[in-house]
Short mmCIF file of C-alpha atoms in Angstrom, two decimals:
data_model
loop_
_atom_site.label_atom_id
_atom_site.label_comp_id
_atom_site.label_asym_id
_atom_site.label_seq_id
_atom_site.Cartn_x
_atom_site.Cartn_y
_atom_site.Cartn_z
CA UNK A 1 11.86 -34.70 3.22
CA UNK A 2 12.66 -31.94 5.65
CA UNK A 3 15.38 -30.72 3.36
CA UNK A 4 13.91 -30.48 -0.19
CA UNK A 5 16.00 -28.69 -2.54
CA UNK A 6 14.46 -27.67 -5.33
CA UNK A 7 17.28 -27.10 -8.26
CA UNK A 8 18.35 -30.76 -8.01
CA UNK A 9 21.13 -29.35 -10.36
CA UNK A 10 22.77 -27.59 -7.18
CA UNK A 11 23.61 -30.13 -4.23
CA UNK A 12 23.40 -28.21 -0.76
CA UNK A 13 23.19 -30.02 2.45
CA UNK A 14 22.28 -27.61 5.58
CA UNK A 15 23.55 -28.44 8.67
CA UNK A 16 20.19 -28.92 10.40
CA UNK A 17 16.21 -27.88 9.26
CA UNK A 18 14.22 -26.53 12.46
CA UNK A 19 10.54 -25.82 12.53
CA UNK A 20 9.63 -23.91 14.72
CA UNK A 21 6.15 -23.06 16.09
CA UNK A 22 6.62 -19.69 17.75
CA UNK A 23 8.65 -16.34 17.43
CA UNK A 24 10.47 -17.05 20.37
CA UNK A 25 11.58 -20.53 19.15
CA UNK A 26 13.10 -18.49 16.38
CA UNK A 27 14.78 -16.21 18.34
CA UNK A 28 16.40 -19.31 20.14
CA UNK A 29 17.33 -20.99 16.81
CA UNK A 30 19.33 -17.91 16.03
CA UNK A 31 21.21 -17.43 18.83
CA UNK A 32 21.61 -20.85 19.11
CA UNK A 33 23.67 -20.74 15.49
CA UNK A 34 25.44 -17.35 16.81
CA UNK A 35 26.97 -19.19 19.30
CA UNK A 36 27.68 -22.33 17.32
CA UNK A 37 29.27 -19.78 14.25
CA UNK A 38 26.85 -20.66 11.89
CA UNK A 39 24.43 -19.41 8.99
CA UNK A 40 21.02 -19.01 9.52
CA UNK A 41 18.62 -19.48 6.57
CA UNK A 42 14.95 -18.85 6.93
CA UNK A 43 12.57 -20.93 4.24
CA UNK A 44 9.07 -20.09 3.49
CA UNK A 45 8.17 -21.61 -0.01
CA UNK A 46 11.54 -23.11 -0.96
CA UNK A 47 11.61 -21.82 -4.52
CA UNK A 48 15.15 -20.57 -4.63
CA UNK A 49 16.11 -21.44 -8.37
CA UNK A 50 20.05 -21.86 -6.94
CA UNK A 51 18.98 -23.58 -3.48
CA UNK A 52 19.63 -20.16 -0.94
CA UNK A 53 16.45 -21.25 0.90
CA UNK A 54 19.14 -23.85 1.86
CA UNK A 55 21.55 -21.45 2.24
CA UNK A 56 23.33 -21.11 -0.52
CA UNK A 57 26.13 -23.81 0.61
CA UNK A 58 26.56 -26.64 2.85
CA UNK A 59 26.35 -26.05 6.28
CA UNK A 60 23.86 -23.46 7.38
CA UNK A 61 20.68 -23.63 9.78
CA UNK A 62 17.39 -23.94 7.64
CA UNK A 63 14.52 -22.18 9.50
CA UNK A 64 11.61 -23.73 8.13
CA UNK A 65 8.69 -21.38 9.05
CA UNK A 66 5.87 -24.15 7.37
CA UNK A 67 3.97 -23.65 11.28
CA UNK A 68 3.46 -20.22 10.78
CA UNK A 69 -0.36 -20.02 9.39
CA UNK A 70 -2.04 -17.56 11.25
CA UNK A 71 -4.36 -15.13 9.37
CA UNK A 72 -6.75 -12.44 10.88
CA UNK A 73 -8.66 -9.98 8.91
CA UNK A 74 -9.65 -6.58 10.19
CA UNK A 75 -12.65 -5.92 8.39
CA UNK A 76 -12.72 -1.78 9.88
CA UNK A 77 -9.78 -1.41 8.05
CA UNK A 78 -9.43 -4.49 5.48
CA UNK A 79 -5.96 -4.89 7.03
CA UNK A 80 -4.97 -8.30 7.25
CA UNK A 81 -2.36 -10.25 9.35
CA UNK A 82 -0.81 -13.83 8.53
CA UNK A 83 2.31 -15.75 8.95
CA UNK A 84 5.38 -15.76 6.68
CA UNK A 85 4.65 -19.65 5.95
CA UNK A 86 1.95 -19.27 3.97
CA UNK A 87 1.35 -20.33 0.36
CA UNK A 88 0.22 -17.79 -1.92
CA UNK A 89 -2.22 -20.14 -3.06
CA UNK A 90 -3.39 -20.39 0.50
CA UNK A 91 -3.81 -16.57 1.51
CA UNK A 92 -4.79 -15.96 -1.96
CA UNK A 93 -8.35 -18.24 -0.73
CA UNK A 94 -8.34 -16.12 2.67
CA UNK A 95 -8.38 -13.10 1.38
CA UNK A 96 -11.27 -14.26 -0.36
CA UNK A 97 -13.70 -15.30 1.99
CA UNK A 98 -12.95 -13.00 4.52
CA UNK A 99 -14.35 -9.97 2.65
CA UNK A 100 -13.60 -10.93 -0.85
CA UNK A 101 -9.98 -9.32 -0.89
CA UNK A 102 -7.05 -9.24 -2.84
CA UNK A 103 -3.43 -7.88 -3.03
CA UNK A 104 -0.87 -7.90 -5.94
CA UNK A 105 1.29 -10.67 -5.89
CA UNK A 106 3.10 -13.47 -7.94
CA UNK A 107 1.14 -16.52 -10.17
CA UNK A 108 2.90 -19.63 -8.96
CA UNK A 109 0.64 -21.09 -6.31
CA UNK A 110 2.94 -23.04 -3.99
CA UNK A 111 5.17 -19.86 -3.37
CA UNK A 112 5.24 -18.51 0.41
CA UNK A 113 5.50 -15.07 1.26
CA UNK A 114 9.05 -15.01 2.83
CA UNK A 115 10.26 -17.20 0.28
CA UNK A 116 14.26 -17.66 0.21
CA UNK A 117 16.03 -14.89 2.60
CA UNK A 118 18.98 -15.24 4.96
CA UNK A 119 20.70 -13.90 7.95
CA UNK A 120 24.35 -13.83 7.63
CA UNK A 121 25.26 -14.16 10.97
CA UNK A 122 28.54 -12.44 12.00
CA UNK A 123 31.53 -15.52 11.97
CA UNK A 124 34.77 -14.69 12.92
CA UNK A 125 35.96 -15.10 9.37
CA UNK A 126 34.68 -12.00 6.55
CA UNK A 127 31.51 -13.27 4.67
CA UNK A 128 31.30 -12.87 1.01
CA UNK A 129 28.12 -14.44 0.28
CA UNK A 130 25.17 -13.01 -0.42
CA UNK A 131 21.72 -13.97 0.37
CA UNK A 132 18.28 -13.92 -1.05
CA UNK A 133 14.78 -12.48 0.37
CA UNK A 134 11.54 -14.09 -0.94
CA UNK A 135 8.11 -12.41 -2.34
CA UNK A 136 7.20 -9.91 0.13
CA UNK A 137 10.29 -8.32 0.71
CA UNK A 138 12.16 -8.77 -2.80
CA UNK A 139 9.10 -7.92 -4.47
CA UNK A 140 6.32 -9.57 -5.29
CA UNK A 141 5.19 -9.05 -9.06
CA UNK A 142 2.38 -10.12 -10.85
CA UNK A 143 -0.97 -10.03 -13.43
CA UNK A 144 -2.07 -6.86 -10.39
CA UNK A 145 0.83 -5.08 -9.89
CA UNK A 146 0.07 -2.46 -12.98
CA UNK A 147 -2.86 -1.51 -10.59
CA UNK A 148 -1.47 -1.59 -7.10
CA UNK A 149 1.99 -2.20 -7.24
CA UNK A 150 4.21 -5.12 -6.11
CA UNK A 151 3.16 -7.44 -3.30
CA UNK A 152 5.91 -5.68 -0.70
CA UNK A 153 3.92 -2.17 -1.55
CA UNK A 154 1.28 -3.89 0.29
CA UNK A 155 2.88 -4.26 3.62
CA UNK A 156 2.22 -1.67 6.70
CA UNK A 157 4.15 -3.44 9.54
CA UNK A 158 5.75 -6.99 10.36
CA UNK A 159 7.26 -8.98 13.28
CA UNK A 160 11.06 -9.82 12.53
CA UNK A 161 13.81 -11.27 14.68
CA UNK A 162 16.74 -10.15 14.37
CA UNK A 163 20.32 -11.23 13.89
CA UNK A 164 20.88 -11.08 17.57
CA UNK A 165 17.49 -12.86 18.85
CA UNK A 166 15.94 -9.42 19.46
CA UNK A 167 12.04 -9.80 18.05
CA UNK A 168 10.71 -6.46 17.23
CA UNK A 169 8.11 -4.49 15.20
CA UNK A 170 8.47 -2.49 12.23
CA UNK A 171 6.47 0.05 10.52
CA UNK A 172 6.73 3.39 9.12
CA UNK A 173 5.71 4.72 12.08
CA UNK A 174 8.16 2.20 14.63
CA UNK A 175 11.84 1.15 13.19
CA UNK A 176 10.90 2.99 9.96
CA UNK A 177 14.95 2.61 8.63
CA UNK A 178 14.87 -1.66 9.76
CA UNK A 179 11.12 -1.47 7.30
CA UNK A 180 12.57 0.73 4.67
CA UNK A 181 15.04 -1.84 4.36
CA UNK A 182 12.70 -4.97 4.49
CA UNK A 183 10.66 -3.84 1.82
CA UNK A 184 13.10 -5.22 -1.12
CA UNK A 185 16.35 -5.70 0.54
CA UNK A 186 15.47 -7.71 3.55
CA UNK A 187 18.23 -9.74 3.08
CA UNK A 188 20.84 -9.62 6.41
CA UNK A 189 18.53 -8.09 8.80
CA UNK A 190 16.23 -10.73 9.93
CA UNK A 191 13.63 -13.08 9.86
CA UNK A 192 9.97 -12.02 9.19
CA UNK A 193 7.32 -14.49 10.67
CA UNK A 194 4.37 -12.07 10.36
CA UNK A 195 3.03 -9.42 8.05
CA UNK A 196 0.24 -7.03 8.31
CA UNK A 197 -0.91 -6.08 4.79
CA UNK A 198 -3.47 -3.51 3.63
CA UNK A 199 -5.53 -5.24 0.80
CA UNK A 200 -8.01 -4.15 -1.96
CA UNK A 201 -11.16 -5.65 -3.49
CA UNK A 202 -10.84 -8.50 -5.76
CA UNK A 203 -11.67 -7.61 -9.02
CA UNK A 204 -15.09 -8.89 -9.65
CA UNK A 205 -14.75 -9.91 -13.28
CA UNK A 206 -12.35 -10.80 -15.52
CA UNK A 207 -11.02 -11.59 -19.35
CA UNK A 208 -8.12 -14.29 -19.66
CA UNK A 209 -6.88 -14.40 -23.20
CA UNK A 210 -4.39 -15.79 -24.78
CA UNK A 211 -2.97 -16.12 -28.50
CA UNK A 212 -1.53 -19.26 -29.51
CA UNK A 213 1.26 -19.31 -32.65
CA UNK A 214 2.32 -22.80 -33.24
CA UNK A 215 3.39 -22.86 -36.87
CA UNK A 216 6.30 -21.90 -38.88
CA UNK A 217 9.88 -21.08 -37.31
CA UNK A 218 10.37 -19.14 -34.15
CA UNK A 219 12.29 -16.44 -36.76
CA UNK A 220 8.69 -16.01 -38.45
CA UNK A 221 7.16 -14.87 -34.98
CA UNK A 222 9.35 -11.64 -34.58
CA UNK A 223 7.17 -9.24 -36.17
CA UNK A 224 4.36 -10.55 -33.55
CA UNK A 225 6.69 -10.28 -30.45
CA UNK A 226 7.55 -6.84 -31.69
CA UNK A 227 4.31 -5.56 -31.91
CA UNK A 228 3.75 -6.46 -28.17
CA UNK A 229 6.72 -4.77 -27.26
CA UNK A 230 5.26 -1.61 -29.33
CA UNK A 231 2.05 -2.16 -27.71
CA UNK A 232 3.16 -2.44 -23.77
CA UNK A 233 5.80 0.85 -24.21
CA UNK A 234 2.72 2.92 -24.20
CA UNK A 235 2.90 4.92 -21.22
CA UNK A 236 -1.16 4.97 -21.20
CA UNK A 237 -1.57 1.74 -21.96
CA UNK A 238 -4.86 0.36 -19.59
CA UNK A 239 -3.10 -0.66 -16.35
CA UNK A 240 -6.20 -3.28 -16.30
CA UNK A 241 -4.19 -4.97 -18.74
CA UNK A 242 -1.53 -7.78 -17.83
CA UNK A 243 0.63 -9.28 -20.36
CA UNK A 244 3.39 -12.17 -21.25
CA UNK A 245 5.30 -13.59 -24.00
CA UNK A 246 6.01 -17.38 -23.69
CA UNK A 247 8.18 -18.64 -26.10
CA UNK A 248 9.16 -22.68 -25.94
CA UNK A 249 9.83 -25.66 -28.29
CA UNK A 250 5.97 -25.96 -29.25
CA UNK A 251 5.59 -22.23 -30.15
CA UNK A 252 4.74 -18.75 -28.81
CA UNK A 253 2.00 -17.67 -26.97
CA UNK A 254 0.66 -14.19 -26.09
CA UNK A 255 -1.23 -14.42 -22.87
CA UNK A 256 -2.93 -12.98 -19.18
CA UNK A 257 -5.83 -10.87 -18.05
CA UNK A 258 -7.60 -7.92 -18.21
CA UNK A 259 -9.51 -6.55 -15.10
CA UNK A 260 -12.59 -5.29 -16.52
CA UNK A 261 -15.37 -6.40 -19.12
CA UNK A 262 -14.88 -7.81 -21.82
CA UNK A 263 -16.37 -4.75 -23.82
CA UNK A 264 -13.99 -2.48 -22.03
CA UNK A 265 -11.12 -5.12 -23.43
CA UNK A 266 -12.33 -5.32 -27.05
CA UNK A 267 -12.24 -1.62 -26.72
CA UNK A 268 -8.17 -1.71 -26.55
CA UNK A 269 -8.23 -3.30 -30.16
CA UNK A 270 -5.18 -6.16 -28.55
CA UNK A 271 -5.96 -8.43 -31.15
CA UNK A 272 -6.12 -6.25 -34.24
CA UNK A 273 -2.58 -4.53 -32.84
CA UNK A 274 -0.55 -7.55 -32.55
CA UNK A 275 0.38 -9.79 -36.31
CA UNK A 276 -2.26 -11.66 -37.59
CA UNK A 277 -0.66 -15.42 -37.24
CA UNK A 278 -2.30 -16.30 -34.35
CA UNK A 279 -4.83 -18.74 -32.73
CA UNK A 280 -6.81 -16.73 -30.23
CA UNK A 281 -8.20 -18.14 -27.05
CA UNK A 282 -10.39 -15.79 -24.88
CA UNK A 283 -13.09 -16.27 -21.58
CA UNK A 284 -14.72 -14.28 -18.94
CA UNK A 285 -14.64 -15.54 -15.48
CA UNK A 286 -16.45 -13.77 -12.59
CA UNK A 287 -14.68 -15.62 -9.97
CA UNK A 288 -11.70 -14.17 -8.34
CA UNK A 289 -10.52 -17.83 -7.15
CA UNK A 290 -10.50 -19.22 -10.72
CA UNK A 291 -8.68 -16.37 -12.50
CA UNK A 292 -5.94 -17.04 -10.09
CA UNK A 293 -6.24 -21.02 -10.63
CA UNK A 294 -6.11 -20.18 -14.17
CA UNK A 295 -2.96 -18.58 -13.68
CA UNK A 296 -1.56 -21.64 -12.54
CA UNK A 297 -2.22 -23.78 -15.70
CA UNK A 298 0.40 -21.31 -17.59
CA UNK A 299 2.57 -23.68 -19.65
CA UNK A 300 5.45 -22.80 -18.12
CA UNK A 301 4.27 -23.02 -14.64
CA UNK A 302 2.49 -26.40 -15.25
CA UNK A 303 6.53 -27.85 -15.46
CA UNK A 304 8.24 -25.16 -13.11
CA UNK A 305 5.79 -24.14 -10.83
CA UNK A 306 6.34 -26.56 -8.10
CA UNK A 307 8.28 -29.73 -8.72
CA UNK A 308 11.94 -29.86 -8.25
CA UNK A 309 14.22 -30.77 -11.23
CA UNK A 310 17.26 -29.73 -12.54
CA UNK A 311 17.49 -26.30 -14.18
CA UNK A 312 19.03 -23.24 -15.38
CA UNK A 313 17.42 -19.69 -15.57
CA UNK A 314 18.68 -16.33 -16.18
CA UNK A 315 16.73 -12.55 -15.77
CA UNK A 316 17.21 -9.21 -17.41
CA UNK A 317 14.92 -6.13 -16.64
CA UNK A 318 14.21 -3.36 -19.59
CA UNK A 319 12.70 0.07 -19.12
CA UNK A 320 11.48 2.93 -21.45
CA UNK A 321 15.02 3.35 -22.60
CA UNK A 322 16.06 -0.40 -23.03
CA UNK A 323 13.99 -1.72 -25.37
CA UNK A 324 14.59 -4.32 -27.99
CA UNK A 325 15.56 -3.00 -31.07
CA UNK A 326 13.79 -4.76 -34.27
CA UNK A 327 17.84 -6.03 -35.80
CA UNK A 328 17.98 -7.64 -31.37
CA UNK A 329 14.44 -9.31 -31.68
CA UNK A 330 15.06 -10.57 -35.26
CA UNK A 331 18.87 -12.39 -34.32
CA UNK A 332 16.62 -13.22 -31.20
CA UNK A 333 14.05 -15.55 -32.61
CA UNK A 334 16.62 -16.75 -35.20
CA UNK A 335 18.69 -18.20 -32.48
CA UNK A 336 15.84 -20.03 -31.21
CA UNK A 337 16.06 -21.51 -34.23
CA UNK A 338 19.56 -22.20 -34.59
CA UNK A 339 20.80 -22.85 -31.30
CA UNK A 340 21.52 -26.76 -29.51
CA UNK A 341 19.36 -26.41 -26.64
CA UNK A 342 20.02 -29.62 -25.01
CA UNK A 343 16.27 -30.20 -23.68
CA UNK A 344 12.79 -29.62 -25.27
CA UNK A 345 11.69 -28.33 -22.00
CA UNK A 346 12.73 -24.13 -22.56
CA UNK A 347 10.45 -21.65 -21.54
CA UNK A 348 11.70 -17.18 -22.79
CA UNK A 349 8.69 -15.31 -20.63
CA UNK A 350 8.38 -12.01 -21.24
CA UNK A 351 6.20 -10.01 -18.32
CA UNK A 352 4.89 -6.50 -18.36
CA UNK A 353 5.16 -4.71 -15.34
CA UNK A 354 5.05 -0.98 -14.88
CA UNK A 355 2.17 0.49 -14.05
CA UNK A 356 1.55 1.22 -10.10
CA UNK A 357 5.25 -0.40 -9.58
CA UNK A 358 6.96 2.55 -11.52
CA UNK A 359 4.57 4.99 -9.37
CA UNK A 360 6.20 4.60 -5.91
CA UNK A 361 9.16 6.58 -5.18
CA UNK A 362 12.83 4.44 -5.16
CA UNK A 363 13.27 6.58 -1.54
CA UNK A 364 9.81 5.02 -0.38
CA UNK A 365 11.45 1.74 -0.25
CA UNK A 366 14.77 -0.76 -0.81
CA UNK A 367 12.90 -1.80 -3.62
CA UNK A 368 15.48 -0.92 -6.40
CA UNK A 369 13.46 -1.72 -9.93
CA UNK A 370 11.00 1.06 -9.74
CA UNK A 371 11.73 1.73 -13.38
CA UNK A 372 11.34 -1.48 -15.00
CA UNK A 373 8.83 -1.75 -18.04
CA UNK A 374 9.35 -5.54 -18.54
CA UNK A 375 11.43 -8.61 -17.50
CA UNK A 376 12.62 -11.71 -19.31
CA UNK A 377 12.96 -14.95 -17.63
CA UNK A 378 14.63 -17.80 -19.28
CA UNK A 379 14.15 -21.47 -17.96
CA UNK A 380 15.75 -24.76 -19.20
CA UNK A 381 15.05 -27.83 -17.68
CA UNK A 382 17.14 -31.06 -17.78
CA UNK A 383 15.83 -34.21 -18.84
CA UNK A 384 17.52 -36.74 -16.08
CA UNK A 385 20.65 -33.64 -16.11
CA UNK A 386 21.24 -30.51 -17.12
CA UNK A 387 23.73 -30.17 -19.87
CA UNK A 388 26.29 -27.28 -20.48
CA UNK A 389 25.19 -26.97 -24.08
CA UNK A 390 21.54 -25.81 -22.20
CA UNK A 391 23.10 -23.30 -19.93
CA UNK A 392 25.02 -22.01 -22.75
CA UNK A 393 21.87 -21.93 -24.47
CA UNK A 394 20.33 -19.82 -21.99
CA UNK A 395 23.90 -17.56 -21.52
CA UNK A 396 23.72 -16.60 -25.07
CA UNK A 397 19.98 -15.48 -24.92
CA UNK A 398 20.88 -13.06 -22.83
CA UNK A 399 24.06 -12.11 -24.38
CA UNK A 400 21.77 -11.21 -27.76
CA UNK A 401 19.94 -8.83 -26.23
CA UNK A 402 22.54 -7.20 -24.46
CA UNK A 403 24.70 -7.08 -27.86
CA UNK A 404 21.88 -5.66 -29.25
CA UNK A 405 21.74 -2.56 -26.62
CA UNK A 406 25.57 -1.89 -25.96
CA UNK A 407 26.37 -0.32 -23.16
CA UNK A 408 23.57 -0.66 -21.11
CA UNK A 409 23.65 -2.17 -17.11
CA UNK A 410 20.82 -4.59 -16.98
CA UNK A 411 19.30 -5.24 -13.89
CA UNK A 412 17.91 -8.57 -13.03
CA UNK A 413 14.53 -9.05 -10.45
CA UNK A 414 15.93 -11.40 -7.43
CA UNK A 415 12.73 -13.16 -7.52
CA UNK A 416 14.30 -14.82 -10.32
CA UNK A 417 17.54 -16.12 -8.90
#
């Protein structure tokens, strides 16, 4: 139980999983594994889709940081303070009902804020590997971000050991170089256990919708997927709007929220833009709480969100000058078609971004996709295993699309790895 990996597809056994209870008790843990010549590998949510909230490989020290719950809200300057080992789900209903807050952040409700980084303690033999940092200081992307930003662009300050046991404060105005570098590569520097975030009022209404295309071949829902893709390059498209493409065995749907009324959303004309083969689902809901719980029943996150399996997944990130073009979409959705998937259970998500995200400066943080428009995630999950056929499934998705734009150096978000 302490150990819980959560790609059963990957076997990694750590070499022992602490919980601690305090900051110091951290600091001793990593000194302790300096002296002992061993990894240190802080874990928050678990989610690592290859296992580095383990560490990556057999052998390391898992610091599980579960105990640290605190949460304070400064209602003078809606600042407020919690521990890295809490679940977005969790903070997500504090926020709330300690002022009715919000901040930009991810859908998948068991996530924790400092979800997969490591320390890579010096050893006396070079490292090569490289290690992972979790939502708030990798990024943090969601249905808000086109309004505020990613989840790090939240943070003002946090509490961090360091690699050598030191625990220490930073800030922009104390250790500004140790924050610039937690804020999207926090990755070798240390482990957070608290974060001070400035938040924003939860939007106080809004319209889920979602468009449901369940008949006919995947090739005969092209045209649809690229009139989102016309629709989100807008550069004024309403940053109220959040948007995703699922595609999977049962169909494609067109889904998310809009952070307004829903007179202000028929106004963007969504519906009449995108093809007209669709089933269209849409509600209001005044409640911050259950827009985010509604998030949760997303298809894909229904099967992903927070059970461990065995599974595959692959990322690419697109920006103004990488889209899809119309020939790339078409051999696209005829491979999903075509191809031997090896499982039923396949999720192709498409997310928006943009918005606030490509606002901030890349020297304002380590942050590095300040440019991306959109991301695809690909997920395959194995039904008792995970085949090769389903991994070369998922390899060749992303080898269409980047046939289809030669020459171009995709990036890929390391939430997603």
């Amino acid at each position: 139980n302490a150990v819980k990996p959560y790609n059963l597809d990957i076997p990694v056994t750590p070499a022992a999983v602490v919980r601690p209870t305090t900051t110091e008790d951290v600091s001793k843990v990593v000194q302790c594994a300096v002296a002992s010549g061993l990894k240190v590998q802080p874990r928050s949510g678990g989610h690592s889709y290859a296992n580095y909230c383990l560490g990556g490989q057999d052998g390391a020290v898992v610091v599980d940081l579960v105990n640290f719950q605190k949460f304070e809200m400064n209602t003078s300057t809606w600042f407020a303070t919690f521990g890295a080992g809490t679940l977005l789900g969790d903070l997500t209903e504090r926020l709330y009902t300690n002022g009715q807050r919000a901040i930009a952040h991810g859908t998948c409700p068991q996530v924790r804020w400092l979800r997969w980084y490591a320390i890579l303690i010096p050893l006396p033999e070079p490292q090569t590997d490289l290690s992972r940092q979790g939502h708030l200081t990798i990024g943090g992307l969601g249905p808000l971000s086109r309004q505020y930003g990613a989840a790090l662009d939240h943070v003002e300050e946090v509490e961090v050991v360091l690699a050598n046991g030191t625990i220490t404060r930073a800030s922009e105005s104390k250790n500004s170089d140790l924050f610039f570098a937690l804020k999207g590569a926090a990755a070798g520097f240390g482990i957070i256990t608290e974060f001070v975030v400035h938040t924003e009022p939860a939007p106080p209404s809004t319209v889920n919708y979602a468009y449901h295309i369940q008949l006919g071949k995947k090739s005969s829902f092209a045209n649809t997927f690229a009139a989102w893709q016309d629709i989100i390059k807008d550069p004024s498209l309403d940053r109220k709007l959040a948007s995703q493409v699922i595609i999977m065995e049962l169909g494609m749907i067109i889904s998310g929220t809009y952070f307004g009324t829903q007179d202000q959303y028929n106004a963007l004309q969504f519906e009449q833009r995108l093809a007209q083969n669709a089933t269209v689902s849409i509600h209001t809901l005044d409640n911050w709480l259950g827009t985010v719980s509604n998030w949760a029943e997303n298809e894909a996150l229904k099967l992903i969100g927070g059970i461990p399996g065995p599974f595959y997944s692959k990322s690419l990130a697109f920006t103004q000058n990488t889209l899809i073009p119309y020939k790339g979409i078409q051999d696209l959705f005829k491979y999903f078609d075509s191809a031997d998937k090896g499982t039923p259970l396949w999720f192709v998500i498409f997310d928006l971004e943009g918005g606030k995200v490509n606002d901030i400066p890349l020297s304002q943080t380590a942050y590095a996709h300040r440019d991306a428009l959109f991301y695809v995630q690909t997920y395959a999950i194995g039904v008792g295993v995970l085949l090769d056929k389903t991994r070369a499934f998922l390899n060749n998705i992303n080898k269409i699309i980047q046939d289809a734009i030669p020459g171009v150096d995709f990036g890929a978000y390391a939430g997603y790895v």
